[in-house]
Short mmCIF file of C-alpha atoms and ligand atoms in Angstrom, two decimals:
data_model
loop_
_atom_site.label_atom_id
_atom_site.label_comp_id
_atom_site.label_asym_id
_atom_site.label_seq_id
_atom_site.Cartn_x
_atom_site.Cartn_y
_atom_site.Cartn_z
CA MET V 1 110.46 64.42 126.88
CA THR V 2 112.37 65.54 123.76
CA ILE V 3 111.87 68.11 121.97
CA ARG V 4 110.86 68.36 118.30
CA ASP V 5 111.17 70.87 115.83
CA THR V 6 107.65 71.22 114.68
CA GLN V 7 107.07 71.62 111.31
CA THR V 8 104.08 72.35 109.25
CA PHE V 9 103.21 70.33 105.93
CA ARG V 10 101.21 72.36 103.54
CA PRO V 11 97.84 70.31 102.13
CA ASN V 12 99.67 70.05 98.69
CA GLU V 13 101.49 66.75 97.30
CA ARG V 14 105.06 67.80 98.80
CA GLY V 15 103.53 68.76 102.26
CA LEU V 16 101.87 64.89 101.67
CA ILE V 17 104.89 63.53 100.81
CA GLU V 18 106.69 64.86 103.49
CA ALA V 19 104.15 64.32 106.02
CA ALA V 20 104.09 60.86 104.78
CA ASP V 21 108.18 60.22 105.05
CA THR V 22 107.77 61.85 108.60
CA LEU V 23 105.69 58.90 109.79
CA ARG V 24 108.11 56.54 107.84
CA GLY V 25 111.18 57.44 109.36
CA GLY V 26 109.38 56.74 112.94
CA GLY V 27 108.56 60.52 113.47
CA LEU V 28 105.13 62.27 114.97
CA VAL V 29 103.02 63.58 112.63
CA ALA V 30 99.27 65.69 113.19
CA PHE V 31 96.89 65.54 110.45
CA PRO V 32 93.32 66.27 109.97
CA THR V 33 90.40 63.46 109.55
CA GLU V 34 86.81 64.66 108.76
CA THR V 35 86.12 63.92 113.15
CA VAL V 36 88.63 65.77 114.77
CA TYR V 37 92.26 66.15 114.01
CA GLY V 38 94.80 62.76 114.58
CA LEU V 39 98.24 61.95 116.27
CA GLY V 40 99.80 60.00 113.53
CA ALA V 41 102.67 57.63 113.81
CA ASP V 42 103.52 54.28 111.72
CA ALA V 43 101.12 52.05 113.38
CA GLN V 44 103.57 49.18 112.73
CA ASN V 45 106.67 51.13 114.78
CA ASP V 46 106.74 50.17 118.78
CA THR V 47 109.02 53.35 119.03
CA ALA V 48 106.78 55.67 117.00
CA ILE V 49 103.78 54.86 118.67
CA ALA V 50 105.61 54.93 122.32
CA ASN V 51 106.05 58.92 121.75
CA ILE V 52 102.81 58.83 121.20
CA TYR V 53 102.40 58.10 124.42
CA ALA V 54 104.54 60.21 125.90
CA ALA V 55 104.00 63.28 123.23
CA LYS V 56 100.29 63.00 124.66
CA GLY V 57 100.85 61.72 128.64
CA ARG V 58 98.67 59.80 128.19
CA PRO V 59 97.85 56.55 130.18
CA GLN V 60 99.83 53.63 128.60
CA PHE V 61 96.71 51.22 128.88
CA ASN V 62 94.62 52.98 127.13
CA PRO V 63 95.21 51.59 123.10
CA LEU V 64 94.94 54.12 120.05
CA ILE V 65 92.59 53.41 116.70
CA ALA V 66 94.75 51.89 113.65
CA HIS V 67 93.60 53.62 110.78
CA PHE V 68 93.36 52.44 107.01
CA ALA V 69 92.99 53.46 103.10
CA ASP V 70 90.21 50.68 102.40
CA ILE V 71 88.34 47.98 103.29
CA SER V 72 90.83 45.31 102.22
CA GLN V 73 94.14 46.44 103.86
CA ALA V 74 92.20 46.66 107.13
CA LYS V 75 90.49 43.51 107.14
CA ARG V 76 93.74 41.46 106.22
CA HIS V 77 94.68 42.37 110.82
CA VAL V 78 91.53 41.36 112.31
CA LYS V 79 88.49 38.72 112.33
CA TRP V 80 85.88 40.07 110.04
CA SER V 81 82.89 39.13 110.48
CA ASN V 82 79.35 39.63 108.82
CA ILE V 83 78.66 42.46 110.95
CA ALA V 84 81.73 43.79 110.26
CA ASN V 85 81.06 43.99 106.67
CA GLN V 86 77.36 45.57 107.03
CA LEU V 87 78.68 48.36 109.19
CA ALA V 88 81.85 48.96 106.94
CA GLU V 89 80.07 48.64 103.35
CA THR V 90 78.22 51.93 104.21
CA LEU V 91 79.51 53.77 106.55
CA TRP V 92 83.29 53.24 106.01
CA PRO V 93 85.22 55.66 104.82
CA GLY V 94 83.72 57.61 107.90
CA PRO V 95 83.70 58.41 111.94
CA LEU V 96 83.00 54.96 112.97
CA THR V 97 85.61 52.70 114.68
CA LEU V 98 85.03 49.49 115.28
CA VAL V 99 86.95 47.30 117.09
CA LEU V 100 87.65 42.92 116.55
CA GLU V 101 89.78 40.79 118.09
CA ARG V 102 93.00 40.47 115.67
CA HIS V 103 93.98 38.13 113.53
CA SER V 104 97.35 36.29 114.04
CA ARG V 105 98.77 37.11 110.55
CA SER V 106 98.63 41.15 112.03
CA ASN V 107 101.83 43.37 112.17
CA LEU V 108 99.83 46.22 114.36
CA SER V 109 102.19 46.91 117.20
CA ARG V 110 101.33 44.91 120.48
CA LEU V 111 101.93 48.83 121.27
CA LEU V 112 98.68 49.84 119.83
CA SER V 113 96.37 47.43 121.04
CA ALA V 114 97.71 48.02 124.62
CA GLY V 115 98.00 44.40 125.19
CA LEU V 116 94.69 44.01 124.28
CA SER V 117 93.66 40.72 122.50
CA SER V 118 91.47 43.31 120.25
CA VAL V 119 92.12 45.98 117.66
CA ALA V 120 90.33 49.33 116.88
CA ILE V 121 90.23 50.21 113.58
CA ARG V 122 89.01 53.38 110.92
CA ILE V 123 88.76 54.12 107.36
CA PRO V 124 88.84 57.57 107.59
CA SER V 125 86.72 59.85 104.43
CA HIS V 126 88.71 62.88 104.99
CA PRO V 127 90.92 64.10 101.35
CA ILE V 128 94.27 64.48 103.31
CA ALA V 129 93.96 61.66 105.59
CA LYS V 130 93.40 59.76 102.74
CA GLN V 131 95.85 60.13 100.65
CA LEU V 132 98.48 60.68 103.74
CA LEU V 133 97.32 56.83 103.80
CA ALA V 134 98.08 55.60 100.62
CA ASN V 135 101.32 57.43 100.87
CA LEU V 136 102.63 55.99 103.49
CA GLY V 137 101.31 53.03 102.26
CA GLY V 138 100.53 51.27 105.80
CA PRO V 139 98.04 51.96 108.37
CA ILE V 140 98.54 55.02 111.12
CA ALA V 141 97.80 54.96 114.54
CA ALA V 142 96.54 58.04 115.85
CA PRO V 143 94.80 59.26 118.98
CA SER V 144 93.24 62.60 118.71
CA ALA V 145 96.02 65.37 119.03
CA ASN V 146 95.90 67.04 122.35
CA ILE V 147 96.93 66.40 125.31
CA SER V 148 95.61 63.42 127.33
CA GLY V 149 92.44 64.39 129.01
CA GLN V 150 91.97 67.96 127.20
CA ILE V 151 89.65 69.11 124.58
CA SER V 152 90.05 67.00 121.49
CA PRO V 153 91.52 69.44 118.63
CA THR V 154 89.39 70.90 115.21
CA CYS V 155 92.01 73.12 113.98
CA PRO V 156 95.88 72.75 113.43
CA GLU V 157 95.71 75.81 115.93
CA HIS V 158 94.01 73.87 118.36
CA VAL V 159 97.02 71.15 117.84
CA HIS V 160 99.46 74.06 118.11
CA ALA V 161 98.79 75.17 121.60
CA ASP V 162 99.05 71.64 122.99
CA LEU V 163 101.48 70.00 121.24
CA PHE V 164 104.29 72.32 119.61
CA GLY V 165 107.63 71.24 120.50
CA ARG V 166 106.61 68.09 121.05
CA ILE V 167 105.69 66.50 117.58
CA ASP V 168 108.05 66.51 114.24
CA GLY V 169 104.93 68.44 112.47
CA ILE V 170 101.26 69.40 112.00
CA LEU V 171 99.77 68.70 108.72
CA ASP V 172 97.70 71.74 107.96
CA GLY V 173 93.92 71.28 106.88
CA GLY V 174 91.76 73.10 107.92
CA SER V 175 88.83 72.62 110.37
CA CYS V 176 87.42 69.43 110.78
CA GLN V 177 83.83 69.03 109.08
CA VAL V 178 81.92 66.71 111.96
CA GLY V 179 83.62 67.75 115.20
CA LEU V 180 83.34 64.85 117.19
CA GLU V 181 84.99 62.05 117.43
CA SER V 182 83.92 58.75 115.43
CA THR V 183 81.60 56.67 116.92
CA ILE V 184 82.81 53.38 118.33
CA ILE V 185 81.48 49.82 118.25
CA ASP V 186 83.04 46.41 119.95
CA LEU V 187 82.16 43.77 118.01
CA THR V 188 84.20 40.90 119.34
CA GLY V 189 80.92 39.90 121.37
CA LEU V 190 77.63 41.08 120.93
CA PRO V 191 77.37 44.64 119.65
CA THR V 192 78.68 47.20 121.88
CA LEU V 193 78.61 50.99 122.11
CA LEU V 194 82.05 52.05 123.64
CA ARG V 195 82.09 55.43 122.31
CA PRO V 196 79.13 57.83 120.94
CA GLY V 197 80.52 59.59 117.86
CA GLY V 198 79.95 61.38 114.31
CA ILE V 199 77.89 58.39 113.53
CA PRO V 200 74.26 58.43 115.24
CA VAL V 201 73.68 54.98 117.50
CA ASP V 202 70.01 54.87 115.24
CA ILE V 203 71.15 54.70 111.86
CA ILE V 204 73.86 52.02 113.59
CA GLU V 205 70.71 50.19 115.22
CA GLU V 206 68.59 50.82 112.02
CA MET V 207 70.81 49.01 110.16
CA LEU V 208 71.22 46.01 112.40
CA SER V 209 67.80 45.46 113.43
CA THR V 210 69.09 45.62 116.98
CA LYS V 211 70.06 47.42 119.98
CA LEU V 212 73.70 48.35 121.21
CA ALA V 213 74.75 46.71 124.09
CA ILE V 214 76.22 49.98 126.50
CA VAL V 215 79.25 49.26 128.05
CA GLN V 216 79.30 50.56 131.97
CA ASN V 217 82.51 53.11 132.28
CA SER V 218 83.41 50.93 135.11
CA ASP V 219 83.92 47.82 132.64
CA ALA V 220 87.67 49.07 132.43
CA ILE V 221 88.78 45.70 129.99
CA LYS V 222 86.20 46.72 127.33
CA ALA V 223 86.54 50.83 127.37
CA PRO V 224 89.74 51.38 129.01
CA GLY V 225 89.61 55.12 127.68
CA GLN V 226 86.53 55.82 128.77
CA LEU V 227 87.42 57.97 131.53
CA ALA V 228 85.07 59.71 133.52
CA SER V 229 87.26 62.70 133.68
CA HIS V 230 87.41 63.93 129.75
CA TYR V 231 87.91 66.41 127.14
CA ALA V 232 88.08 68.55 130.14
CA PRO V 233 88.62 72.72 129.44
CA ARG V 234 90.02 74.62 132.51
CA ALA V 235 86.48 76.18 133.34
CA ASP V 236 84.43 74.35 135.40
CA LEU V 237 81.06 73.20 133.69
CA ARG V 238 77.12 74.30 134.43
CA LEU V 239 75.29 71.20 132.01
CA ASN V 240 71.71 71.65 131.17
CA ALA V 241 71.46 76.12 132.59
CA LYS V 242 68.66 77.32 131.32
CA THR V 243 70.10 81.02 132.08
CA LYS V 244 73.72 82.38 132.75
CA GLY V 245 74.66 82.65 136.06
CA THR V 246 76.84 86.33 137.84
CA ASN V 247 81.02 85.29 137.11
CA GLU V 248 79.39 82.28 134.31
CA ILE V 249 79.77 82.44 130.60
CA MET V 250 76.91 80.71 128.77
CA LEU V 251 77.56 78.60 125.45
CA GLY V 252 74.08 78.34 123.99
CA PHE V 253 71.78 76.18 121.85
CA GLY V 254 68.88 76.90 120.48
CA PRO V 255 67.37 80.07 120.64
CA VAL V 256 68.72 80.99 123.72
CA GLU V 257 70.95 84.29 125.16
CA CYS V 258 74.49 83.21 125.14
CA ASP V 259 78.14 84.16 124.25
CA LEU V 260 78.80 81.96 122.08
CA ASN V 261 75.23 79.15 120.68
CA LEU V 262 76.68 75.51 119.24
CA SER V 263 73.79 76.39 117.49
CA ALA V 264 70.98 79.40 116.87
CA THR V 265 69.19 76.68 114.84
CA SER V 266 68.73 73.92 116.79
CA ASN V 267 70.72 71.93 114.49
CA LEU V 268 72.75 69.09 115.91
CA VAL V 269 74.94 68.45 113.05
CA GLU V 270 75.82 71.75 113.17
CA ALA V 271 76.54 71.94 117.38
CA ALA V 272 78.44 68.86 116.46
CA GLY V 273 81.02 70.63 114.83
CA ASN V 274 81.25 74.29 116.78
CA LEU V 275 81.86 71.97 120.50
CA PHE V 276 84.90 71.62 120.73
CA SER V 277 86.12 75.16 119.07
CA SER V 278 83.22 76.71 121.36
CA LEU V 279 85.67 75.42 124.20
CA HIS V 280 88.63 76.16 123.26
CA ILE V 281 87.16 79.80 122.52
CA LEU V 282 85.62 80.01 125.53
CA ASP V 283 87.98 78.53 128.19
CA GLY V 284 90.73 81.35 126.76
CA ASP V 285 88.10 83.51 128.39
CA ASN V 286 89.14 83.26 131.74
CA ALA V 287 85.66 82.33 133.37
CA THR V 288 85.67 79.86 136.26
CA THR V 289 82.50 78.81 135.15
CA ILE V 290 81.32 77.84 131.90
CA ALA V 291 77.48 77.09 131.54
CA VAL V 292 75.93 75.04 128.80
CA SER V 293 72.54 74.79 127.44
CA PRO V 294 70.55 71.47 127.79
CA ILE V 295 71.10 69.62 124.63
CA PRO V 296 68.40 66.88 123.31
CA GLU V 297 69.40 63.70 123.54
CA THR V 298 68.66 62.06 120.15
CA GLY V 299 71.12 61.69 117.11
CA LEU V 300 74.50 63.12 117.27
CA GLY V 301 73.01 65.10 120.70
CA MET V 302 73.62 61.61 122.79
CA ALA V 303 77.60 62.28 121.44
CA ILE V 304 77.37 66.31 122.36
CA ASN V 305 76.20 65.16 125.52
CA ASP V 306 78.61 62.54 126.54
CA ARG V 307 81.70 64.94 125.51
CA LEU V 308 79.99 67.26 127.64
CA ARG V 309 79.20 64.72 130.92
CA ARG V 310 83.29 64.24 130.97
CA ALA V 311 83.83 67.54 130.49
CA ALA V 312 82.23 68.68 134.19
CA ALA V 313 83.12 65.20 135.80
CA PRO V 314 85.96 66.13 138.70
CA ARG V 315 88.77 66.55 137.22
CA PRO V 316 91.78 63.91 139.10
CA ALA V 317 94.21 65.68 140.71
CA ASN V 318 96.75 66.04 138.16
CA GLU V 319 94.60 67.13 135.77
CA GLN V 320 93.25 70.15 138.29
O1 TXA T 401 88.08 60.15 115.66
C1 TXA T 401 88.07 59.19 116.34
O2 TXA T 401 87.88 58.35 116.50
C2 TXA T 401 89.65 60.11 116.18
C3 TXA T 401 90.68 60.43 115.01
C4 TXA T 401 91.77 60.79 114.94
O3 TXA T 401 90.36 59.23 114.27
N1 TXA T 401 90.76 59.41 116.94
C5 TXA T 401 90.16 59.42 118.31
O4 TXA T 401 91.43 58.28 119.13
O5 TXA T 401 89.58 60.01 118.89
P1 TXA T 401 91.21 58.64 120.93
O6 TXA T 401 92.75 57.59 121.03
O7 TXA T 401 91.14 59.79 121.39
O8 TXA T 401 90.52 57.42 120.98
C6 TXA T 401 90.51 55.78 120.70
C7 TXA T 401 88.98 55.73 121.66
C8 TXA T 401 89.64 55.35 123.46
O9 TXA T 401 89.04 55.70 123.90
C9 TXA T 401 90.93 54.05 123.50
O10 TXA T 401 90.83 53.44 124.98
C10 TXA T 401 90.19 53.11 122.51
O11 TXA T 401 89.37 54.28 121.22
N2 TXA T 401 90.20 52.08 121.85
C11 TXA T 401 91.12 51.70 121.08
N3 TXA T 401 91.45 50.25 120.83
C12 TXA T 401 90.44 49.86 121.53
C13 TXA T 401 90.32 48.90 121.97
N4 TXA T 401 90.76 47.35 121.45
N5 TXA T 401 89.15 48.02 122.84
C14 TXA T 401 88.22 49.14 123.31
N6 TXA T 401 89.01 50.69 123.05
C15 TXA T 401 89.79 50.65 122.12
MG1 MG T 402 90.69 61.43 122.33
#
């Protein structure tokens, strides 16, 4: 692993130009999106993308999302469809990723899609991400800017803690508003939910007037990244906890007694925004177990529970 001199880029005109220049030169720059911080590289540069996998310690079979400035740029790389158009016209820019078959004319790196015939594409709405894409003038490959398997970063300090010395720069854009990754829909066959996320599934189902198919964790080809253990803090998690046990620290939801509350008013949007930062904070407290209040499985609650279940799942031996 090469040691890199990690610079901080300010979110001003100069910082954004320097960050784009670094990407153009094959470097790795973490940048804010409305969901979480992404670890960006030029999506057409194989070496830069190989460096993303190395910096994150990410398994090579787990493909990356290509981020675009606008729909017309994104469309050129995939086999576009009516359903894609319907979702994109309403929900882009925003926390939605679409998986579509790659178009033969696409020059996106093959490493980005890890050998699959499909590619995942997204148009972020965060103004800094948009300006960075505009300055680069091409797509940016970006997974979440954390060490593989760990908690996703929602502020520059989280990125710094995981990746300082491993990447070339961090574009400082403060905290991410949504706080959970994008919802991923596979449109290569029947519309299928690969990952619940920042856009509630019911909104998408209502737009399409159909239920989304759900991919099984075991379907490694369709959802290569949906590892059972993910977003994992060092501490163990005890889910659906009504009260705090001895030697536990409690992450609450709603009007409960706890050490930190995702949303005292039971607001799921607020809770989503606070989830990863709360796990980061409580994990710094040296507790062995974090007890977490029950979260309703509605709206963004589905994505919050998905992340909590993965964070609570047994860890592979090398991630203990
Ligand atoms: O909100 C987000 O989506 C953030 C920001 C930075 O955009 N990105 C993000 O990337 O969460 P990452 O790499 O942490 O998660 C992307 C997921 C992975 O689980 C990966 O397996 C899946 O997308 N993915 C990428 N390409 C795919 C493809 N062709 N088919 C199926 N899944 C794919
Ligand atoms: Mg991730």
